[in-house]
């Protein structure tokens, strides 16, 4: 393992950005060949949505071929070997696009995890999940940090006990214990949450979808603490969307209600799951590789190193897909009976030509969907540095840095013995979510920095947040090396690019999200941009969208196979009467009962 070079050019383990190998992994057989037997389905993309669709289809007897751009499967969820770092029989150090976490409200994806065999695990890959017990909201310049326990209430409310006043008291209690907000601001925020909790679906999908989270919680009128904690901290740091433009419907339903409120109450959860869960090993090792092996055992074929160029349309149907090697060579057309586009939206919409778009207007609306950068940096440390038994949110970080100490959760691994050259004992995995604000070290936006400058800036912001309250958590001497997401290229130049951005959720996004079923009878969409109940760019949304795409395909094929089960977000029955009242008020043009302005 090589450590960082000292001097004018400070380089990491993969300073060359880890460009994909030029070798294509296409099979040597005839182009477009599909598994024998069964109706043929081409799945375009081997990320979470593509693999989920392939899984459901293969279990129902379809002959599935997955076409994937990279030489490995998993998309943004995959982990990556850091080249040249494994010695003495150890595996290379693990890198990644960004850390994965599995909130307790996920239910579709955990169902899939249980169906992926893993040696020694009665519940398959699902048994590789580990729960975090605390979240750390770290503050800058020595300000006291906020520790938020991720435990359900020891005495959960009985059915029928959840009332607006009870909810308000719980929210105020949490804010009083975990924050230093002025009392009147905490009370106002609690009241705003009551408004959203008791709003009917029509108000949410119209009024609140068109209202930014910043405006909804009246952040502009409040203290900087309020804006940082309840505005920026709940949007930019978590889902890379700015509070000033983020849809209230999305933030309120998923982050505030499903993740936090109902999670603390243990409602709508994956069994007795913890609120926040991570894997017990690098993602590909604990999940993606066993998944791919299981799918191969079901007959799924994978064609790697393949770029989808165009989905061809004629006679009212998709007639084939034009693909090539990544460098554009060896172009060919592959055919199937049905096609599932499981590419990220920024790549999928480039493959939809004029004829296909004319066949279904919702495809053109996808051009309005927006993405932004949310990119990972992993720091390899000489000593175990767990920081907190859960995730870290650097609230005051200008680049909205979040992170997690990973080795503490890898209870079946010895980091130093299993990875690298034996010197690294931990990996602090961080994510940069804000790329358009000046940093604290160089005074430049992340997009303007070189790769090395981004790494140093990210490290400086982590230290600023964590080295306080009389303790030093991170030291330069302890940092052995780093890895940065290779999807970001051209840094320090005039045109930096990111091949793997994240879908964001500004107001009005809901109206441009397509359904899994399209107007073309043999063409279906899967991906975290597709309209699902979870309505957020997540692995859960990717998995749910795949289930919806497969169900639509089964309907189009008049299949007698059972449909995929779909879990939707929890709806507390205690609040349904208030939502019905609000529906009447909304139709009359009146505000929500609890909306006092």
Coordinates of C-alpha atoms in Angstrom, one line a residue, residues 10-587:
X10 CA -0.3 15.3 -2.6
X11 CA -1.8 12.3 -4.1
X12 CA -4.1 9.5 -2.8
X13 CA -4.3 5.8 -3.5
X14 CA -6.3 6.4 -6.6
X15 CA -5.3 9.9 -7.7
X16 CA -5.7 8.7 -11.3
X17 CA -9.5 8.6 -10.7
X18 CA -9.6 4.8 -11.2
X19 CA -10.7 4.9 -14.9
X20 CA -12.6 1.9 -15.9
X21 CA -10.7 -0.9 -17.6
X22 CA -10.6 -0.8 -21.3
X23 CA -11.2 -4.5 -21.6
X24 CA -14.8 -5.3 -22.5
X25 CA -16.4 -8.2 -20.7
X26 CA -18.8 -9.1 -23.5
X27 CA -19.4 -12.8 -24.0
X28 CA -17.7 -14.3 -27.0
X29 CA -21.1 -15.8 -28.2
X30 CA -23.3 -14.2 -30.8
X31 CA -24.2 -10.6 -29.9
X32 CA -27.6 -10.4 -28.3
X33 CA -27.8 -14.0 -27.3
X34 CA -30.2 -14.7 -24.5
X35 CA -30.7 -17.5 -22.0
X36 CA -32.6 -20.4 -23.5
X37 CA -36.2 -20.9 -22.5
X38 CA -38.8 -18.5 -21.3
X39 CA -39.8 -15.0 -22.4
X40 CA -36.7 -12.9 -22.9
X41 CA -36.3 -9.6 -21.0
X42 CA -33.4 -7.2 -21.5
X43 CA -32.7 -5.2 -18.3
X44 CA -30.7 -2.0 -19.1
X45 CA -28.5 -1.3 -16.1
X46 CA -27.0 -3.4 -13.3
X47 CA -27.6 -1.1 -10.3
X48 CA -30.0 -1.8 -7.5
X49 CA -33.1 -1.2 -9.6
X50 CA -31.8 -3.4 -12.5
X51 CA -30.7 -6.3 -10.2
X52 CA -34.0 -6.0 -8.3
X53 CA -36.0 -6.3 -11.6
X54 CA -33.8 -9.2 -12.7
X55 CA -34.3 -11.0 -9.4
X56 CA -38.1 -10.7 -9.5
X57 CA -38.3 -11.7 -13.2
X58 CA -35.9 -14.7 -12.9
X59 CA -37.9 -16.1 -10.0
X60 CA -41.0 -16.0 -12.3
X61 CA -39.3 -18.0 -15.1
X62 CA -38.2 -15.1 -17.4
X63 CA -34.9 -15.3 -19.3
X64 CA -33.1 -12.2 -18.2
X65 CA -30.0 -10.5 -19.6
X66 CA -28.6 -7.5 -17.8
X67 CA -26.5 -4.9 -19.7
X68 CA -24.2 -2.9 -17.5
X69 CA -21.8 -0.1 -18.3
X70 CA -19.2 -0.9 -15.7
X71 CA -17.2 -4.1 -15.4
X72 CA -18.8 -4.8 -12.0
X73 CA -22.4 -4.8 -10.8
X74 CA -24.1 -2.6 -8.2
X75 CA -24.2 0.8 -9.7
X76 CA -23.8 3.6 -7.0
X77 CA -24.2 1.0 -4.3
X78 CA -21.1 -1.0 -5.2
X79 CA -17.9 -0.9 -3.3
X80 CA -14.6 -0.7 -5.2
X81 CA -11.1 -2.1 -4.6
X82 CA -8.4 0.5 -4.2
X83 CA -5.8 -0.7 -6.7
X84 CA -2.4 -1.8 -5.5
X85 CA -3.3 -1.7 -1.8
X86 CA -3.7 -5.4 -0.9
X87 CA -0.6 -7.3 0.2
X88 CA 0.2 -10.4 2.1
X89 CA -2.9 -12.2 1.0
X90 CA -5.2 -9.4 2.1
X91 CA -7.9 -7.9 0.0
X92 CA -7.4 -4.3 -1.4
X93 CA -8.7 -1.5 0.8
X94 CA -12.4 -0.9 0.2
X95 CA -13.6 2.3 -1.5
X96 CA -17.1 3.3 -2.5
X97 CA -19.2 5.9 -4.3
X98 CA -20.5 6.8 -0.8
X99 CA -21.5 5.0 2.3
X100 CA -24.7 2.9 2.2
X101 CA -27.3 3.0 4.9
X102 CA -30.6 1.1 5.3
X103 CA -33.2 3.0 7.4
X104 CA -35.6 0.9 9.4
X105 CA -38.6 2.2 7.3
X106 CA -37.1 0.4 4.2
X107 CA -39.3 -2.7 3.7
X108 CA -39.2 -3.5 0.0
X109 CA -35.4 -3.7 -0.2
X110 CA -35.1 -5.8 3.0
X111 CA -37.5 -8.3 1.6
X112 CA -35.1 -8.7 -1.3
X113 CA -32.1 -9.0 1.0
X114 CA -33.8 -11.9 2.8
X115 CA -34.1 -13.8 -0.5
X116 CA -30.3 -13.5 -1.3
X117 CA -28.6 -16.6 0.2
X118 CA -25.5 -15.9 2.3
X119 CA -23.4 -18.6 4.0
X120 CA -24.3 -19.0 7.7
X121 CA -27.2 -16.5 7.6
X122 CA -30.7 -17.9 8.1
X123 CA -32.1 -14.7 6.6
X124 CA -29.6 -14.3 3.8
X125 CA -27.9 -11.0 3.2
X126 CA -30.4 -9.3 5.6
X127 CA -28.5 -10.8 8.5
X128 CA -25.5 -8.7 7.4
X129 CA -27.3 -5.5 8.6
X130 CA -26.1 -3.9 11.8
X131 CA -27.9 -1.1 13.7
X132 CA -26.4 2.2 14.6
X133 CA -27.4 3.5 18.1
X134 CA -26.6 7.2 17.8
X135 CA -26.3 10.0 15.3
X136 CA -23.8 12.8 15.8
X137 CA -24.6 16.3 14.7
X138 CA -21.1 17.8 14.9
X139 CA -20.6 21.5 15.3
X140 CA -17.7 23.7 14.2
X141 CA -15.2 25.8 16.1
X142 CA -15.5 24.0 19.4
X143 CA -19.3 24.3 19.7
X144 CA -21.0 21.5 21.7
X145 CA -22.0 18.6 19.5
X146 CA -25.5 17.2 19.4
X147 CA -25.9 13.5 20.2
X148 CA -29.2 12.0 19.0
X149 CA -30.0 8.5 20.3
X150 CA -31.4 6.3 17.6
X151 CA -33.6 4.1 19.8
X152 CA -37.3 3.6 19.8
X153 CA -39.4 4.9 22.7
X154 CA -39.1 2.4 25.5
X155 CA -42.9 2.8 26.1
X156 CA -44.4 3.2 22.6
X157 CA -47.9 4.7 22.5
X158 CA -50.8 2.3 22.4
X159 CA -53.1 2.3 19.4
X160 CA -55.3 5.4 19.5
X161 CA -52.9 7.3 21.8
X162 CA -51.3 9.2 19.0
X163 CA -53.0 12.6 19.0
X164 CA -51.8 16.0 17.7
X165 CA -51.0 17.2 21.3
X166 CA -49.1 13.9 22.0
X167 CA -47.1 14.3 18.8
X168 CA -46.4 17.9 19.6
X169 CA -45.1 17.0 23.1
X170 CA -42.8 14.3 21.7
X171 CA -41.3 16.7 19.1
X172 CA -40.8 19.4 21.6
X173 CA -39.1 16.9 24.0
X174 CA -36.7 15.7 21.3
X175 CA -35.8 19.3 20.3
X176 CA -35.4 20.3 23.9
X177 CA -33.0 17.4 24.6
X178 CA -31.1 17.4 21.4
X179 CA -30.9 21.1 20.3
X180 CA -30.3 24.5 21.7
X181 CA -33.2 26.1 19.8
X182 CA -35.1 29.0 21.4
X183 CA -38.3 27.7 22.9
X184 CA -40.6 29.6 20.6
X185 CA -38.7 28.3 17.5
X186 CA -39.0 24.7 18.7
X187 CA -42.7 25.2 19.3
X188 CA -43.2 26.7 15.9
X189 CA -41.4 23.8 14.1
X190 CA -43.5 21.3 16.0
X191 CA -46.6 23.1 14.9
X192 CA -45.4 23.1 11.3
X193 CA -44.9 19.3 11.5
X194 CA -48.4 18.9 12.8
X195 CA -49.6 20.8 9.7
X196 CA -47.9 18.3 7.4
X197 CA -48.8 15.3 9.4
X198 CA -52.5 16.1 9.2
X199 CA -52.6 17.3 5.6
X200 CA -54.6 15.3 3.1
X201 CA -53.0 13.7 0.1
X202 CA -54.4 16.3 -2.3
X203 CA -52.9 19.2 -0.2
X204 CA -49.5 17.4 -0.1
X205 CA -49.4 16.7 -3.8
X206 CA -50.5 20.2 -4.7
X207 CA -49.8 22.8 -2.1
X208 CA -46.8 21.2 -0.3
X209 CA -45.2 19.8 -3.5
X210 CA -45.1 23.4 -4.8
X211 CA -43.8 24.8 -1.5
X212 CA -40.1 24.6 -0.5
X213 CA -39.1 23.2 2.9
X214 CA -37.4 26.5 3.6
X215 CA -40.6 28.4 3.1
X216 CA -42.8 25.8 4.8
X217 CA -40.8 25.9 8.1
X218 CA -40.3 29.7 7.7
X219 CA -36.6 29.3 8.0
X220 CA -35.9 32.8 6.7
X221 CA -37.6 34.3 9.8
X222 CA -35.7 32.2 12.3
X223 CA -32.3 32.0 13.9
X224 CA -29.2 30.6 12.2
X225 CA -29.4 27.6 14.5
X226 CA -32.9 26.9 13.3
X227 CA -31.9 27.3 9.7
X228 CA -28.8 25.1 10.1
X229 CA -30.4 22.3 12.1
X230 CA -33.9 22.0 10.6
X231 CA -33.3 23.4 7.2
X232 CA -29.9 22.7 5.7
X233 CA -29.2 19.7 8.0
X234 CA -32.4 17.9 6.9
X235 CA -32.0 18.5 3.2
X236 CA -28.6 19.3 1.8
X237 CA -26.6 17.1 4.2
X238 CA -29.0 14.1 3.8
X239 CA -30.2 14.1 0.2
X240 CA -28.1 16.8 -1.5
X241 CA -31.1 19.1 -2.1
X242 CA -31.1 22.7 -0.9
X243 CA -33.8 23.5 1.7
X244 CA -34.6 26.7 -0.3
X245 CA -35.9 24.6 -3.2
X246 CA -36.6 21.1 -1.7
X247 CA -40.2 19.9 -2.0
X248 CA -42.0 20.0 1.4
X249 CA -43.9 16.9 0.5
X250 CA -40.8 14.8 0.0
X251 CA -38.9 16.1 3.0
X252 CA -41.9 15.9 5.3
X253 CA -43.1 12.4 4.2
X254 CA -39.8 10.6 4.0
X255 CA -37.1 12.3 6.2
X256 CA -39.3 13.8 9.0
X257 CA -42.1 11.3 9.2
X258 CA -40.9 7.9 8.0
X259 CA -37.2 8.2 9.0
X260 CA -37.5 10.1 12.2
X261 CA -40.9 10.3 13.8
X262 CA -42.4 6.8 12.9
X263 CA -39.0 5.3 13.3
X264 CA -38.7 6.4 16.9
X265 CA -42.2 5.1 17.5
X266 CA -41.4 1.8 15.8
X267 CA -44.3 2.2 13.3
X268 CA -44.1 1.0 9.7
X269 CA -40.7 -0.6 10.2
X270 CA -38.9 -3.6 8.8
X271 CA -39.9 -5.9 11.7
X272 CA -38.0 -4.9 14.8
X273 CA -35.4 -3.1 12.8
X274 CA -33.2 -0.3 14.1
X275 CA -33.8 3.2 12.8
X276 CA -30.4 3.3 11.1
X277 CA -28.6 0.2 9.7
X278 CA -25.4 -0.4 7.7
X279 CA -23.7 -3.5 6.4
X280 CA -21.2 -5.5 8.3
X281 CA -18.6 -5.5 5.4
X282 CA -17.9 -3.6 2.2
X283 CA -21.1 -3.4 0.2
X284 CA -20.1 -5.7 -2.7
X285 CA -18.7 -8.2 -0.3
X286 CA -21.7 -8.3 2.0
X287 CA -24.5 -7.8 -0.6
X288 CA -23.8 -7.2 -4.3
X289 CA -21.5 -10.2 -5.0
X290 CA -23.7 -12.7 -3.3
X291 CA -26.7 -11.2 -5.1
X292 CA -25.0 -11.5 -8.5
X293 CA -24.1 -15.1 -7.7
X294 CA -27.6 -15.9 -6.7
X295 CA -29.0 -14.3 -9.9
X296 CA -26.6 -16.3 -12.0
X297 CA -27.9 -19.5 -10.3
X298 CA -31.4 -18.4 -11.4
X299 CA -30.2 -18.2 -15.0
X300 CA -29.6 -14.4 -15.3
X301 CA -26.9 -13.4 -17.7
X302 CA -24.8 -10.3 -17.4
X303 CA -23.1 -8.4 -20.2
X304 CA -20.6 -6.0 -18.6
X305 CA -18.6 -3.2 -20.1
X306 CA -21.6 -2.2 -22.2
X307 CA -23.0 1.2 -22.9
X308 CA -26.7 1.6 -23.9
X309 CA -26.8 4.0 -26.8
X310 CA -30.5 4.0 -27.9
X311 CA -33.7 2.3 -27.3
X312 CA -35.2 1.7 -30.7
X313 CA -38.9 2.1 -31.4
X314 CA -41.0 1.1 -34.3
X315 CA -44.5 -0.1 -35.0
X316 CA -45.7 0.9 -31.5
X317 CA -43.1 -1.2 -29.7
X318 CA -39.5 -1.3 -28.7
X319 CA -37.7 -3.3 -31.4
X320 CA -34.3 -3.5 -29.9
X321 CA -31.5 -1.6 -28.1
X322 CA -28.4 -0.3 -29.7
X323 CA -25.4 -0.9 -27.5
X324 CA -21.6 -0.7 -27.8
X325 CA -18.4 -1.1 -25.8
X326 CA -17.7 1.9 -23.5
X327 CA -15.3 3.3 -26.1
X328 CA -18.0 3.3 -28.8
X329 CA -16.6 0.3 -30.6
X330 CA -18.4 -2.9 -31.6
X331 CA -21.8 -1.4 -31.8
X332 CA -24.7 -3.9 -32.2
X333 CA -28.4 -4.2 -31.6
X334 CA -29.8 -6.6 -28.9
X335 CA -33.3 -7.8 -28.9
X336 CA -35.8 -9.3 -26.4
X337 CA -39.5 -9.6 -25.9
X338 CA -39.6 -7.0 -23.1
X339 CA -37.3 -4.2 -22.0
X340 CA -36.7 -2.7 -18.6
X341 CA -34.7 0.5 -18.6
X342 CA -33.0 0.6 -15.2
X343 CA -30.4 3.3 -15.9
X344 CA -30.1 6.4 -13.8
X345 CA -32.3 9.2 -15.3
X346 CA -29.4 11.2 -16.5
X347 CA -28.3 8.3 -18.6
X348 CA -31.7 6.8 -19.4
X349 CA -33.1 9.9 -21.0
X350 CA -30.2 10.1 -23.5
X351 CA -31.3 6.8 -24.9
X352 CA -34.8 7.8 -25.7
X353 CA -35.1 8.9 -29.3
X354 CA -37.8 11.1 -30.8
X355 CA -40.0 8.1 -31.9
X356 CA -40.0 6.6 -28.4
X357 CA -40.6 10.0 -26.7
X358 CA -43.5 10.6 -29.1
X359 CA -45.0 7.3 -28.0
X360 CA -45.2 8.4 -24.3
X361 CA -45.1 12.1 -23.3
X362 CA -44.0 11.3 -19.8
X363 CA -40.5 10.4 -21.1
X364 CA -40.0 14.0 -22.3
X365 CA -41.0 15.3 -18.9
X366 CA -38.0 13.4 -17.4
X367 CA -35.8 16.1 -19.0
X368 CA -36.9 18.4 -16.2
X369 CA -35.7 16.1 -13.4
X370 CA -32.6 17.5 -11.8
X371 CA -29.5 15.9 -10.4
X372 CA -26.7 17.2 -8.2
X373 CA -23.4 16.0 -6.9
X374 CA -23.1 13.8 -3.7
X375 CA -19.7 12.2 -3.8
X376 CA -17.7 10.1 -1.4
X377 CA -14.2 10.3 0.0
X378 CA -12.8 7.5 2.2
X379 CA -10.0 8.2 4.7
X380 CA -7.9 5.2 5.9
X381 CA -6.7 5.6 9.5
X382 CA -3.9 4.0 11.4
X383 CA -6.0 3.6 14.6
X384 CA -9.6 2.6 15.1
X385 CA -11.6 5.8 15.1
X386 CA -15.3 5.0 15.4
X387 CA -16.2 8.6 16.5
X388 CA -19.9 7.6 17.2
X389 CA -21.9 4.4 16.8
X390 CA -23.7 5.7 13.8
X391 CA -23.6 8.5 11.3
X392 CA -21.9 11.9 11.5
X393 CA -23.6 15.0 10.2
X394 CA -21.2 18.0 10.2
X395 CA -23.9 20.6 10.5
X396 CA -21.8 23.7 10.0
X397 CA -19.7 22.3 7.2
X398 CA -19.9 24.6 4.1
X399 CA -19.6 21.5 2.0
X400 CA -22.4 19.6 4.0
X401 CA -20.0 16.8 4.9
X402 CA -21.4 13.6 6.4
X403 CA -19.6 10.4 7.4
X404 CA -19.3 7.2 9.3
X405 CA -16.6 5.1 10.9
X406 CA -17.0 1.8 9.2
X407 CA -14.8 -0.8 11.0
X408 CA -16.8 -0.7 14.2
X409 CA -19.7 -2.3 12.3
X410 CA -17.6 -4.9 10.5
X411 CA -17.8 -7.3 13.4
X412 CA -16.9 -10.4 11.3
X413 CA -13.8 -8.6 9.8
X414 CA -10.5 -7.5 11.2
X415 CA -9.8 -4.4 9.1
X416 CA -6.0 -4.5 9.4
X417 CA -5.8 -8.3 9.0
X418 CA -8.2 -8.4 6.1
X419 CA -7.6 -5.3 4.0
X420 CA -4.6 -3.3 2.7
X421 CA -1.1 -3.9 3.9
X422 CA -2.0 -4.2 7.6
X423 CA -1.4 -0.6 8.6
X424 CA -4.9 0.7 8.2
X425 CA -7.2 -0.1 11.1
X426 CA -10.3 1.9 10.1
X427 CA -12.0 3.7 7.3
X428 CA -13.8 7.0 7.9
X429 CA -16.2 7.2 4.9
X430 CA -17.3 10.8 4.1
X431 CA -19.6 12.4 1.6
X432 CA -19.5 15.9 0.1
X433 CA -23.0 17.1 -0.7
X434 CA -22.4 20.8 -1.4
X435 CA -20.2 21.6 -4.4
X436 CA -21.0 25.3 -4.9
X437 CA -19.9 27.0 -1.7
X438 CA -16.4 28.1 -0.7
X439 CA -14.5 25.8 1.7
X440 CA -12.6 26.8 4.8
X441 CA -9.1 25.8 3.6
X442 CA -8.7 27.2 0.1
X443 CA -11.8 29.4 -0.1
X444 CA -12.9 27.7 -3.3
X445 CA -16.0 25.8 -4.3
X446 CA -15.6 22.1 -4.6
X447 CA -16.2 22.1 -8.3
X448 CA -13.2 24.5 -8.7
X449 CA -10.8 22.4 -6.7
X450 CA -8.4 19.7 -7.8
X451 CA -9.0 16.2 -6.5
X452 CA -6.2 16.6 -3.9
X453 CA -7.7 20.0 -2.8
X454 CA -11.1 18.4 -2.3
X455 CA -9.6 15.7 -0.2
X456 CA -7.7 18.2 2.0
X457 CA -10.7 20.4 2.3
X458 CA -13.0 17.6 3.3
X459 CA -10.5 16.4 5.9
X460 CA -10.2 20.0 7.3
X461 CA -14.0 20.3 7.6
X462 CA -14.2 16.9 9.4
X463 CA -11.5 18.0 11.8
X464 CA -13.2 21.3 12.4
X465 CA -16.4 19.5 13.3
X466 CA -14.9 16.6 15.3
X467 CA -11.9 18.1 17.1
X468 CA -13.6 20.1 19.8
X469 CA -15.0 20.0 23.3
X470 CA -11.5 19.3 24.7
X471 CA -10.7 16.3 22.5
X472 CA -8.8 15.6 19.3
X473 CA -10.5 12.9 17.3
X474 CA -8.7 13.2 14.0
X475 CA -5.0 13.9 13.4
X476 CA -3.0 14.3 10.3
X477 CA -0.5 11.8 11.5
X478 CA -3.2 9.1 11.8
X479 CA -4.3 9.5 8.2
X480 CA -2.7 6.9 6.1
X481 CA -4.4 7.5 2.7
X482 CA -7.6 8.2 0.9
X483 CA -9.8 7.2 -2.0
X484 CA -12.2 9.4 -3.9
X485 CA -15.1 8.3 -6.1
X486 CA -13.7 7.8 -9.6
X487 CA -17.0 8.9 -11.2
X488 CA -15.8 12.5 -10.8
X489 CA -13.4 13.5 -13.5
X490 CA -11.8 16.7 -14.8
X491 CA -11.4 18.3 -11.4
X492 CA -9.2 21.4 -11.4
X493 CA -10.0 21.9 -15.1
X494 CA -12.6 24.0 -16.9
X495 CA -15.3 21.3 -17.2
X496 CA -15.4 18.9 -14.2
X497 CA -17.8 16.0 -14.7
X498 CA -19.6 13.5 -12.5
X499 CA -21.0 10.3 -14.1
X500 CA -22.9 9.4 -11.0
X501 CA -24.8 12.3 -9.6
X502 CA -27.9 12.0 -7.3
X503 CA -31.5 12.8 -8.2
X504 CA -32.6 15.8 -6.2
X505 CA -36.1 16.9 -5.2
X506 CA -36.9 20.6 -5.8
X507 CA -40.5 21.7 -5.8
X508 CA -42.6 20.2 -8.6
X509 CA -40.4 17.1 -9.1
X510 CA -43.3 14.8 -8.4
X511 CA -45.1 16.0 -11.6
X512 CA -42.2 15.0 -13.8
X513 CA -41.5 11.6 -12.3
X514 CA -42.7 8.9 -14.7
X515 CA -44.6 5.7 -13.9
X516 CA -43.0 2.3 -14.2
X517 CA -45.5 1.4 -16.9
X518 CA -45.0 3.4 -20.1
X519 CA -47.2 4.0 -23.2
X520 CA -45.1 1.4 -25.0
X521 CA -46.4 -2.1 -24.2
X522 CA -43.1 -3.8 -24.0
X523 CA -41.0 -1.0 -22.3
X524 CA -40.9 -0.4 -18.6
X525 CA -38.9 2.0 -16.3
X526 CA -37.1 1.2 -13.0
X527 CA -34.9 3.6 -11.1
X528 CA -35.0 6.0 -8.2
X529 CA -36.5 8.7 -10.4
X530 CA -39.6 6.6 -11.2
X531 CA -42.7 7.5 -9.3
X532 CA -42.9 5.4 -6.2
X533 CA -44.5 5.8 -2.8
X534 CA -41.2 6.4 -1.1
X535 CA -40.7 9.4 -3.4
X536 CA -37.0 9.9 -2.7
X537 CA -33.7 9.0 -4.5
X538 CA -33.0 5.9 -2.4
X539 CA -32.1 2.2 -2.7
X540 CA -35.6 1.6 -1.4
X541 CA -37.1 3.7 -4.2
X542 CA -35.0 1.9 -6.7
X543 CA -36.2 -1.5 -5.4
X544 CA -39.8 -0.4 -5.2
X545 CA -39.7 0.9 -8.8
X546 CA -38.3 -2.4 -10.0
X547 CA -41.2 -4.2 -8.4
X548 CA -43.7 -1.9 -10.1
X549 CA -42.0 -2.3 -13.4
X550 CA -42.1 -6.1 -13.1
X551 CA -45.8 -6.0 -12.1
X552 CA -46.5 -3.9 -15.2
X553 CA -44.6 -6.3 -17.4
X554 CA -46.5 -9.3 -15.9
X555 CA -49.7 -7.5 -16.7
X556 CA -48.6 -6.8 -20.3
X557 CA -47.6 -10.4 -20.7
X558 CA -50.8 -11.7 -19.2
X559 CA -48.7 -13.7 -16.9
X560 CA -50.2 -16.0 -14.2
X561 CA -47.2 -15.5 -12.0
X562 CA -47.8 -13.8 -8.6
X563 CA -47.2 -10.1 -8.6
X564 CA -44.4 -8.5 -6.5
X565 CA -45.5 -7.3 -3.1
X566 CA -45.1 -3.6 -2.6
X567 CA -44.9 -2.0 0.8
X568 CA -45.8 1.7 1.1
X569 CA -44.9 4.3 3.7
X570 CA -46.7 4.0 7.0
X571 CA -49.9 5.9 7.4
X572 CA -50.9 6.2 11.1
X573 CA -54.6 5.3 11.4
X574 CA -55.0 7.8 14.3
X575 CA -54.4 10.7 11.9
X576 CA -56.7 9.6 9.1
X577 CA -59.8 11.4 10.5
X578 CA -57.9 14.7 10.7
X579 CA -56.7 14.1 7.1
X580 CA -60.3 13.6 6.0
X581 CA -61.3 16.9 7.7
X582 CA -58.3 18.5 5.9
X583 CA -59.5 17.1 2.5
X584 CA -62.8 19.0 3.0
X585 CA -61.0 22.2 4.0
X586 CA -58.7 21.9 1.0
X587 CA -61.5 21.6 -1.4

